[in-house]
Short mmCIF file of C-alpha atoms and ligand atoms in Angstrom, two decimals:
data_model
loop_
_atom_site.label_atom_id
_atom_site.label_comp_id
_atom_site.label_asym_id
_atom_site.label_seq_id
_atom_site.Cartn_x
_atom_site.Cartn_y
_atom_site.Cartn_z
CA MET A 422 -31.00 -30.85 7.28
CA SER A 423 -29.17 -33.14 4.88
CA LYS A 424 -28.05 -36.58 6.03
CA PHE A 425 -24.46 -35.70 5.30
CA GLN A 426 -22.03 -33.80 7.53
CA ASN A 427 -18.57 -32.33 6.99
CA ALA A 428 -15.73 -34.78 7.64
CA PRO A 429 -14.14 -34.83 11.10
CA GLY A 430 -11.39 -32.23 11.60
CA THR A 431 -12.85 -29.90 8.97
CA PHE A 432 -15.27 -27.02 9.22
CA ASP A 433 -17.41 -24.97 6.77
CA LEU A 434 -16.70 -21.31 6.51
CA LEU A 435 -20.15 -19.67 6.63
CA PRO A 436 -21.45 -16.20 6.56
CA PRO A 437 -21.21 -13.94 8.41
CA ASP A 438 -17.94 -15.40 9.90
CA SER A 439 -16.56 -16.15 6.40
CA ALA A 440 -16.08 -12.39 5.88
CA ALA A 441 -13.51 -12.37 8.72
CA PHE A 442 -11.54 -15.04 6.95
CA LEU A 443 -11.52 -13.05 3.71
CA GLY A 444 -10.55 -9.98 5.64
CA VAL A 445 -7.57 -11.78 7.29
CA ARG A 446 -6.50 -13.31 4.02
CA GLU A 447 -6.51 -9.94 2.38
CA ALA A 448 -4.61 -8.37 5.30
CA MET A 449 -1.99 -11.07 4.81
CA THR A 450 -1.59 -10.93 1.11
CA ALA A 451 -1.82 -7.12 0.41
CA PRO A 452 1.49 -6.35 2.18
CA LEU A 453 3.27 -9.09 0.20
CA ARG A 454 1.94 -7.86 -3.14
CA ALA A 455 3.09 -4.37 -2.15
CA ALA A 456 6.59 -5.66 -1.39
CA GLY A 457 7.40 -7.29 -4.75
CA TYR A 458 6.06 -10.77 -4.16
CA ASP A 459 4.36 -12.37 -7.14
CA TYR A 460 1.43 -14.87 -6.92
CA ILE A 461 2.02 -18.58 -7.36
CA GLU A 462 -0.60 -21.36 -7.33
CA THR A 463 0.39 -24.96 -7.30
CA PRO A 464 -1.82 -28.05 -7.35
CA THR A 465 -3.32 -29.17 -4.07
CA PHE A 466 -1.81 -32.66 -4.56
CA GLU A 467 1.67 -33.63 -5.57
CA SER A 468 3.75 -36.83 -5.79
CA THR A 469 4.12 -38.36 -2.38
CA ALA A 470 7.93 -38.56 -2.90
CA LEU A 471 8.17 -34.76 -3.08
CA PHE A 472 6.82 -34.30 0.44
CA LYS A 473 8.83 -37.23 1.82
CA ARG A 474 11.91 -35.34 0.51
CA GLY A 475 10.75 -31.83 1.00
CA VAL A 476 9.25 -32.13 4.48
CA GLY A 477 11.45 -34.96 5.73
CA GLU A 478 10.92 -38.65 6.22
CA SER A 479 11.40 -38.44 10.01
CA THR A 480 8.94 -35.67 10.62
CA ASP A 481 5.50 -36.14 12.27
CA ILE A 482 3.92 -34.70 9.14
CA VAL A 483 5.39 -37.41 6.85
CA THR A 484 5.16 -40.34 9.29
CA LYS A 485 1.62 -39.72 10.71
CA GLU A 486 -0.20 -36.83 9.08
CA MET A 487 -0.27 -37.10 5.29
CA TYR A 488 -3.33 -37.78 3.21
CA SER A 489 -1.65 -40.18 0.78
CA PHE A 490 -3.26 -42.44 -1.79
CA THR A 491 -2.64 -44.27 -4.99
CA THR A 492 -4.59 -43.08 -8.00
CA ARG A 493 -6.50 -45.26 -10.41
CA GLY A 494 -3.49 -44.91 -12.72
CA GLY A 495 -1.12 -46.15 -9.98
CA ASP A 496 0.48 -42.81 -9.05
CA ASP A 497 1.34 -42.23 -5.37
CA VAL A 498 0.05 -38.74 -4.49
CA THR A 499 -0.51 -36.73 -1.31
CA LEU A 500 -2.73 -33.74 -0.49
CA ARG A 501 -0.25 -31.02 0.32
CA PRO A 502 0.56 -30.73 4.02
CA GLU A 503 2.50 -27.48 3.54
CA GLY A 504 3.51 -25.10 0.82
CA THR A 505 7.28 -24.70 0.60
CA ALA A 506 8.11 -27.98 -1.13
CA SER A 507 5.51 -27.34 -3.90
CA VAL A 508 6.60 -23.76 -4.49
CA LEU A 509 10.22 -24.74 -4.70
CA ARG A 510 9.38 -27.73 -7.02
CA ALA A 511 7.37 -25.45 -9.31
CA ALA A 512 10.05 -22.72 -9.34
CA LEU A 513 12.81 -25.19 -10.15
CA GLN A 514 10.62 -26.98 -12.77
CA ALA A 515 9.84 -23.81 -14.61
CA ASN A 516 13.34 -22.43 -14.08
CA LEU A 517 11.96 -19.24 -12.54
CA ILE A 518 15.35 -18.81 -10.95
CA ARG A 519 17.21 -18.21 -14.25
CA GLY A 520 16.91 -14.42 -13.96
CA SER A 521 17.75 -12.07 -11.20
CA LEU A 522 17.44 -13.38 -7.62
CA PRO A 523 15.72 -13.53 -5.26
CA VAL A 524 12.46 -14.74 -6.87
CA LYS A 525 9.83 -13.64 -4.40
CA LEU A 526 6.48 -15.53 -4.40
CA TRP A 527 3.30 -15.66 -2.35
CA TYR A 528 0.54 -18.21 -2.13
CA SER A 529 -2.68 -18.79 -0.37
CA GLY A 530 -4.72 -21.96 -0.06
CA SER A 531 -5.78 -25.13 1.67
CA PHE A 532 -3.53 -27.60 3.37
CA TYR A 533 -4.17 -31.06 4.75
CA ARG A 534 -2.80 -32.92 7.78
CA TYR A 535 -4.34 -35.94 9.56
CA GLU A 536 -4.08 -34.41 13.02
CA LYS A 537 -5.77 -35.05 16.24
CA GLN A 538 -8.50 -32.45 16.28
CA GLN A 539 -8.32 -29.70 18.86
CA ARG A 540 -9.02 -25.98 18.98
CA GLY A 541 -6.91 -24.43 16.19
CA ARG A 542 -5.70 -27.70 14.87
CA TYR A 543 -7.62 -28.97 11.82
CA ARG A 544 -7.25 -31.60 9.21
CA HIS A 545 -8.06 -28.96 6.53
CA PHE A 546 -6.67 -25.54 7.19
CA SER A 547 -5.67 -22.36 5.34
CA GLN A 548 -2.36 -20.62 5.06
CA VAL A 549 -0.94 -17.58 3.36
CA GLY A 550 2.72 -18.09 2.54
CA ALA A 551 5.72 -16.24 1.18
CA GLU A 552 8.94 -17.64 -0.22
CA ALA A 553 12.02 -15.66 -1.24
CA LEU A 554 14.21 -17.93 -3.39
CA GLY A 555 17.91 -17.61 -4.19
CA ALA A 556 19.43 -14.97 -1.87
CA GLU A 557 21.48 -15.15 1.29
CA ASP A 558 20.94 -11.77 2.75
CA PRO A 559 19.99 -10.97 6.36
CA ALA A 560 17.87 -8.10 5.03
CA LEU A 561 15.64 -10.62 3.18
CA ASP A 562 15.03 -12.61 6.39
CA ALA A 563 14.28 -9.29 8.15
CA GLU A 564 11.86 -8.27 5.39
CA LEU A 565 9.71 -11.36 5.90
CA LEU A 566 9.89 -11.05 9.68
CA ILE A 567 8.88 -7.38 9.59
CA ILE A 568 6.01 -7.99 7.05
CA GLY A 569 4.68 -10.82 9.24
CA ASP A 570 4.78 -8.62 12.29
CA ASP A 571 3.19 -5.70 10.47
CA ILE A 572 0.38 -8.02 9.34
CA TYR A 573 -0.49 -9.21 12.81
CA ARG A 574 -0.17 -5.74 14.29
CA GLY A 575 -2.18 -4.27 11.41
CA LEU A 576 -4.94 -6.71 12.24
CA GLY A 577 -4.98 -5.33 15.73
CA LEU A 578 -3.30 -8.29 17.52
CA THR A 579 -1.26 -7.38 20.54
CA GLU A 580 -1.00 -10.55 22.63
CA TYR A 581 1.47 -12.43 20.44
CA SER A 582 5.20 -12.86 20.53
CA LEU A 583 7.77 -13.38 17.84
CA LEU A 584 10.29 -16.03 18.84
CA LEU A 585 13.57 -16.04 17.03
CA ASN A 586 16.55 -18.38 16.69
CA SER A 587 19.37 -19.30 14.39
CA LEU A 588 20.04 -22.92 13.58
CA GLY A 589 23.54 -22.46 12.18
CA ASP A 590 24.66 -23.81 8.83
CA GLN A 591 26.21 -26.85 7.24
CA LYS A 592 29.50 -25.89 9.00
CA CYS A 593 28.58 -25.34 12.60
CA ARG A 594 25.33 -27.30 12.87
CA PRO A 595 26.86 -30.84 12.53
CA VAL A 596 29.38 -30.01 15.27
CA TYR A 597 26.58 -28.82 17.50
CA ARG A 598 24.35 -31.83 16.65
CA GLU A 599 27.14 -34.19 17.85
CA LYS A 600 27.53 -32.18 21.06
CA LEU A 601 23.76 -32.28 21.69
CA GLN A 602 23.51 -36.00 20.90
CA GLU A 603 26.25 -36.68 23.43
CA PHE A 604 24.31 -34.75 26.02
CA LEU A 605 21.00 -36.55 25.22
CA ARG A 606 22.53 -39.97 25.43
CA GLY A 607 23.27 -39.34 29.11
CA LEU A 608 19.56 -38.67 29.89
CA ASP A 609 16.75 -40.94 31.06
CA LEU A 610 14.56 -40.91 28.03
CA ASP A 611 11.81 -43.29 26.73
CA GLU A 612 12.54 -45.45 23.78
CA GLU A 613 10.82 -43.20 21.22
CA THR A 614 12.59 -40.12 22.42
CA ARG A 615 15.89 -41.95 22.43
CA LYS A 616 15.36 -42.85 18.76
CA ARG A 617 14.46 -39.24 18.00
CA ALA A 618 17.64 -38.10 19.65
CA GLU A 619 19.58 -40.25 17.12
CA ILE A 620 17.70 -39.27 13.98
CA ASN A 621 16.50 -35.79 14.82
CA PRO A 622 18.22 -34.59 17.97
CA LEU A 623 17.19 -30.91 17.75
CA ARG A 624 13.48 -31.97 17.91
CA VAL A 625 14.07 -33.26 21.43
CA LEU A 626 14.58 -29.62 22.51
CA ASP A 627 11.06 -28.96 21.37
CA ASP A 628 9.55 -31.73 23.50
CA LYS A 629 6.76 -30.22 25.55
CA ARG A 630 6.72 -32.88 28.29
CA GLU A 631 7.77 -31.70 31.68
CA ALA A 632 9.75 -34.91 32.35
CA VAL A 633 11.94 -34.19 29.30
CA GLN A 634 12.26 -30.42 29.78
CA ARG A 635 13.45 -30.97 33.38
CA GLN A 636 16.37 -32.97 32.14
CA LEU A 637 17.32 -30.37 29.62
CA THR A 638 18.82 -28.00 32.16
CA GLY A 639 22.35 -27.28 30.96
CA VAL A 640 21.77 -28.68 27.47
CA PRO A 641 24.19 -27.20 24.88
CA LEU A 642 22.40 -24.45 22.92
CA ILE A 643 22.88 -23.70 19.30
CA SER A 644 23.13 -19.98 20.20
CA ASP A 645 26.40 -20.76 22.00
CA ASN A 646 27.72 -22.86 19.15
CA LEU A 647 27.30 -20.76 16.03
CA CYS A 648 30.20 -20.18 13.67
CA GLU A 649 31.37 -16.68 13.11
CA GLU A 650 29.50 -16.23 9.83
CA CYS A 651 26.18 -17.50 11.27
CA ARG A 652 26.64 -15.34 14.35
CA ALA A 653 27.24 -12.20 12.26
CA TYR A 654 24.31 -13.05 10.00
CA HIS A 655 22.04 -13.51 12.95
CA GLU A 656 23.15 -10.34 14.61
CA GLU A 657 22.32 -8.45 11.43
CA VAL A 658 18.85 -9.93 11.33
CA ARG A 659 18.27 -8.91 14.92
CA ARG A 660 19.68 -5.46 14.33
CA LEU A 661 17.31 -4.89 11.34
CA LEU A 662 14.35 -6.00 13.37
CA THR A 663 15.20 -3.68 16.27
CA ALA A 664 15.70 -0.85 13.84
CA ALA A 665 12.20 -1.46 12.42
CA GLY A 666 10.65 -1.48 15.83
CA VAL A 667 9.80 -5.17 15.74
CA LYS A 668 9.82 -6.81 19.22
CA PHE A 669 11.16 -10.34 19.36
CA LEU A 670 12.28 -12.85 21.98
CA ASP A 671 15.43 -14.91 21.49
CA ASP A 672 14.44 -18.58 21.93
CA PRO A 673 17.48 -20.86 21.66
CA LYS A 674 15.29 -23.95 21.89
CA LEU A 675 13.17 -23.07 18.86
CA VAL A 676 14.16 -25.64 16.29
CA ARG A 677 13.28 -27.34 13.07
CA GLY A 678 14.74 -30.82 12.95
CA LEU A 679 15.89 -31.12 9.43
CA ASP A 680 19.30 -30.51 7.96
CA TYR A 681 18.15 -28.22 5.15
CA TYR A 682 16.71 -25.68 7.58
CA THR A 683 19.49 -23.32 8.34
CA ARG A 684 20.12 -20.09 10.20
CA THR A 685 17.04 -17.88 10.84
CA THR A 686 14.08 -19.75 12.29
CA PHE A 687 11.02 -18.11 13.93
CA GLU A 688 7.46 -18.47 15.10
CA TYR A 689 4.77 -15.97 15.89
CA VAL A 690 2.97 -17.44 18.91
CA HIS A 691 -0.36 -16.45 20.58
CA SER A 692 -1.53 -17.54 24.02
CA GLY A 693 -5.25 -16.97 23.59
CA ILE A 694 -6.08 -19.94 21.39
CA THR A 695 -5.37 -22.98 23.60
CA GLY A 696 -4.09 -21.31 26.74
CA SER A 697 -0.51 -22.16 25.97
CA PRO A 698 1.50 -20.46 23.22
CA THR A 699 0.36 -21.70 19.86
CA ALA A 700 1.98 -20.79 16.53
CA ILE A 701 -0.16 -18.52 14.38
CA GLY A 702 2.71 -18.28 11.83
CA ALA A 703 6.13 -19.74 11.37
CA GLY A 704 9.04 -19.81 8.98
CA GLY A 705 12.74 -19.70 8.42
CA ARG A 706 15.66 -20.27 6.09
CA TYR A 707 15.99 -23.45 4.15
CA ASP A 708 19.32 -23.07 2.29
CA GLY A 709 19.69 -26.77 1.70
CA LEU A 710 16.19 -27.68 0.44
CA SER A 711 16.71 -27.02 -3.27
CA GLU A 712 19.63 -29.43 -3.37
CA GLU A 713 17.55 -31.98 -1.45
CA LEU A 714 15.04 -31.74 -4.33
CA GLY A 715 17.77 -32.23 -7.00
CA GLY A 716 18.13 -28.51 -7.78
CA PRO A 717 21.06 -26.18 -7.66
CA SER A 718 22.28 -24.44 -4.47
CA LEU A 719 19.46 -21.95 -3.71
CA PRO A 720 19.55 -20.32 -0.33
CA SER A 721 15.98 -19.27 0.47
CA VAL A 722 13.75 -18.11 3.28
CA GLY A 723 9.99 -18.09 3.78
CA TRP A 724 7.03 -18.18 6.13
CA ALA A 725 3.47 -19.50 6.34
CA LEU A 726 0.75 -17.70 8.37
CA GLY A 727 -2.23 -19.70 9.53
CA VAL A 728 -5.39 -18.01 8.56
CA ASP A 729 -7.69 -20.08 10.78
CA ARG A 730 -5.51 -19.64 13.84
CA THR A 731 -5.14 -15.93 13.26
CA VAL A 732 -8.99 -15.57 13.17
CA LEU A 733 -9.12 -17.50 16.47
CA ALA A 734 -6.43 -15.19 17.91
CA LEU A 735 -8.44 -12.17 16.88
CA HIS A 736 -11.54 -13.56 18.50
CA ALA A 737 -9.52 -14.29 21.67
CA GLU A 738 -8.51 -10.64 21.80
CA GLY A 739 -12.09 -9.53 21.20
CA ARG A 740 -11.12 -7.94 17.85
CA GLU A 741 -13.59 -7.39 15.07
CA VAL A 742 -12.32 -8.32 11.68
CA ALA A 743 -13.43 -6.77 8.43
CA ALA A 744 -17.16 -7.02 7.81
CA GLY A 745 -18.46 -8.46 4.61
CA ASP A 746 -19.09 -6.54 1.43
CA GLN A 747 -21.71 -3.80 1.88
CA LEU A 748 -24.69 -3.68 -0.53
CA ASP A 749 -25.69 -0.21 -1.69
CA VAL A 750 -29.23 -0.92 -2.76
CA PHE A 751 -31.83 -3.72 -2.51
CA ALA A 752 -34.59 -3.58 -5.12
CA VAL A 753 -38.16 -4.49 -4.01
CA PRO A 754 -40.61 -5.17 -6.86
CA LEU A 755 -44.30 -5.06 -6.12
CA GLY A 756 -45.96 -6.97 -8.94
CA ASP A 757 -44.97 -8.62 -12.20
CA GLN A 758 -44.51 -5.50 -14.22
CA ALA A 759 -42.39 -3.92 -11.50
CA ARG A 760 -40.34 -7.11 -11.31
CA GLU A 761 -39.39 -6.89 -15.00
CA VAL A 762 -38.52 -3.14 -14.80
CA LEU A 763 -36.57 -3.46 -11.57
CA PHE A 764 -34.56 -6.52 -12.69
CA GLU A 765 -33.34 -4.51 -15.64
CA LEU A 766 -32.61 -1.56 -13.33
CA VAL A 767 -30.52 -3.80 -11.01
CA THR A 768 -28.38 -4.90 -13.99
CA THR A 769 -27.91 -1.27 -15.06
CA LEU A 770 -27.00 -0.27 -11.52
CA ARG A 771 -24.45 -3.04 -11.20
CA ARG A 772 -22.90 -2.07 -14.52
CA SER A 773 -22.51 1.46 -13.21
CA GLY A 774 -20.65 0.27 -10.15
CA VAL A 775 -23.49 0.18 -7.64
CA ALA A 776 -23.58 -2.97 -5.40
CA ALA A 777 -27.18 -4.09 -5.77
CA ASP A 778 -29.38 -7.07 -4.91
CA PHE A 779 -32.96 -7.94 -5.86
CA GLY A 780 -36.01 -9.35 -4.03
CA TYR A 781 -36.32 -12.78 -5.67
CA GLY A 782 -39.30 -15.14 -5.29
CA SER A 783 -42.82 -13.89 -5.11
CA LYS A 784 -42.96 -12.16 -1.69
CA GLY A 785 -45.47 -9.76 -0.30
CA ILE A 786 -44.31 -6.23 0.53
CA LYS A 787 -43.71 -7.08 4.20
CA ALA A 788 -41.48 -10.08 3.57
CA ALA A 789 -39.72 -8.22 0.79
CA MET A 790 -38.89 -5.19 3.01
CA LYS A 791 -37.66 -7.55 5.69
CA ALA A 792 -35.29 -9.07 3.17
CA ALA A 793 -34.14 -5.59 2.23
CA ASP A 794 -33.41 -4.84 5.96
CA ARG A 795 -31.49 -8.07 6.43
CA SER A 796 -29.43 -7.49 3.31
CA GLY A 797 -27.55 -4.66 5.03
CA ALA A 798 -28.08 -2.44 2.07
CA ARG A 799 -28.15 1.27 2.53
CA TYR A 800 -31.20 1.96 0.40
CA ALA A 801 -34.22 0.00 -0.72
CA LEU A 802 -35.65 0.82 -4.10
CA VAL A 803 -39.39 0.11 -4.08
CA LEU A 804 -41.43 0.02 -7.35
CA GLY A 805 -45.19 -0.63 -7.61
CA GLU A 806 -47.69 -0.54 -10.47
CA ARG A 807 -48.72 3.00 -9.67
CA ASP A 808 -45.07 4.23 -9.57
CA ILE A 809 -44.56 2.82 -13.07
CA ALA A 810 -47.56 4.66 -14.37
CA GLU A 811 -46.21 7.91 -12.84
CA ASN A 812 -42.63 7.14 -13.99
CA ILE A 813 -41.27 7.39 -10.41
CA ILE A 814 -39.55 5.09 -7.91
CA GLN A 815 -39.37 5.13 -4.09
CA ILE A 816 -36.02 5.34 -2.39
CA LYS A 817 -35.99 4.43 1.24
CA GLU A 818 -32.92 4.85 3.41
CA LEU A 819 -33.02 1.72 5.50
CA ALA A 820 -31.26 3.02 8.63
CA THR A 821 -33.57 6.04 9.05
CA GLY A 822 -36.69 4.92 7.31
CA GLU A 823 -36.70 8.19 5.31
CA GLN A 824 -38.37 7.81 1.97
CA GLU A 825 -38.61 9.95 -1.15
CA SER A 826 -39.92 9.55 -4.71
CA VAL A 827 -37.49 10.16 -7.57
CA SER A 828 -38.11 10.28 -11.28
CA PHE A 829 -37.35 6.85 -12.71
CA THR A 830 -35.26 8.34 -15.43
CA ASP A 831 -32.83 9.91 -12.93
CA ILE A 832 -32.57 6.97 -10.60
CA VAL A 833 -28.99 5.82 -11.53
CA THR A 834 -27.51 9.36 -11.13
CA THR A 835 -29.52 9.98 -7.98
CA ILE A 836 -28.18 6.78 -6.37
CA GLN A 837 -24.65 7.58 -7.46
CA GLU A 838 -24.93 11.04 -5.94
CA LYS A 839 -26.22 9.68 -2.72
CA LEU A 840 -23.48 7.15 -2.46
CA LYS A 841 -20.68 9.70 -2.99
P1 LIG B 2265 3.86 -25.14 9.99
O1 LIG B 2265 4.07 -25.52 8.51
O2 LIG B 2265 3.47 -26.34 10.78
O3 LIG B 2265 4.95 -24.30 10.54
O4 LIG B 2265 2.52 -24.21 10.00
C1 LIG B 2265 2.54 -22.89 9.66
C2 LIG B 2265 1.31 -22.28 10.28
O5 LIG B 2265 0.13 -22.90 9.72
C3 LIG B 2265 1.22 -22.51 11.77
O6 LIG B 2265 1.87 -21.49 12.47
C4 LIG B 2265 -0.27 -22.46 11.92
O7 LIG B 2265 -0.73 -21.14 12.10
C5 LIG B 2265 -0.86 -23.05 10.73
N1 LIG B 2265 -1.19 -24.48 10.89
C6 LIG B 2265 -0.33 -25.56 10.81
N2 LIG B 2265 -1.00 -26.74 11.02
C7 LIG B 2265 -2.30 -26.39 11.26
C8 LIG B 2265 -3.50 -27.10 11.55
N3 LIG B 2265 -3.56 -28.39 11.63
N4 LIG B 2265 -4.65 -26.43 11.75
C9 LIG B 2265 -4.67 -25.08 11.64
N5 LIG B 2265 -3.57 -24.33 11.37
C10 LIG B 2265 -2.41 -24.90 11.16
#
């Protein structure tokens, strides 16, 4: 054991579990790639000001959870707590939006939030995200909602729900916000919540505390206060989801507190991670964010799916996720001459598309065969001094223990035949 440990709130992804993470990541990204989304990769740190603007000064993320520091050169930077602000910043900076819209992008990577550690809540976590920039079209919202649902269902998850809401737009939201504030001012709330009601009133709806929820009976809901355009837009999203066979629950208290989040907002929640519904993915429209960052009007929609939490959800449902890569052969050399010949053979096999590994280190036959068994390979190739003299090699099928000798000259084609 070394004297160092991973930092609190982080974990190492180790084999064999790491294969599940790769499998989930692949299951999340393949449908995006097949739906016209292009890959984008942005730096893991950005100027702190971007996140203050892009995530919002009054959010928990910005006030409590960012890993921010000043560099040696005096720049204020932050490890990214989420992906949307960076993706939009990069798209605006490179003017990706000059051509036909929407520009559809996907990303995958690490994110950082200084959170209180609990199951499914880490300080370093992994997301796959998608952003569709520059179009106001209910079909685009529906596309992302359907793809997200297909991803979870494709992974075999059944015990999750898709919660859906509309937050209105610049026209109807401010009217609703006033109405909500008026209602909240009449409640018996603690100082901090009272303050939140003034800065970020929609967030109060999200408050999980029983004492707050109890008082929210009869609170005005955004769903009853949408303007005609927002209502029609939302109805169309719902219609498209239903037509695609995607089940969802209307949740008029599902909110995002900031003004640039508009219309469609949603969460995929799973109950098996902490015992209460926990988001395994979330997203929505952010029609006002581009302008917030100094860009042009650019109505957009996106989501981010949590890789770590999705793996936990799969475990909770007792689902197996993709196993690791399967080795075809494991080469076991017996003696120095065999070592030289087999090492060359392994290179040739790999170059012919056979997944091969080699018994490194000077092991006896017993330890070497044990390594072959553990490798999960289908065949062991065993070569000794006498085999070399006779120009043959032994092929052992590891599952059955069946063994045969094959002419060394034919070994590559023989293996390829067997693997077909
Ligand atoms: P958010 O940007 O908070 O809506 O997060 C999007 C998704 O990322 C969530 O639904 C989670 O699945 C995942 N996520 C967010 N924060 C964390 C965290 N601290 N640890 C693990 N997963 C997270």
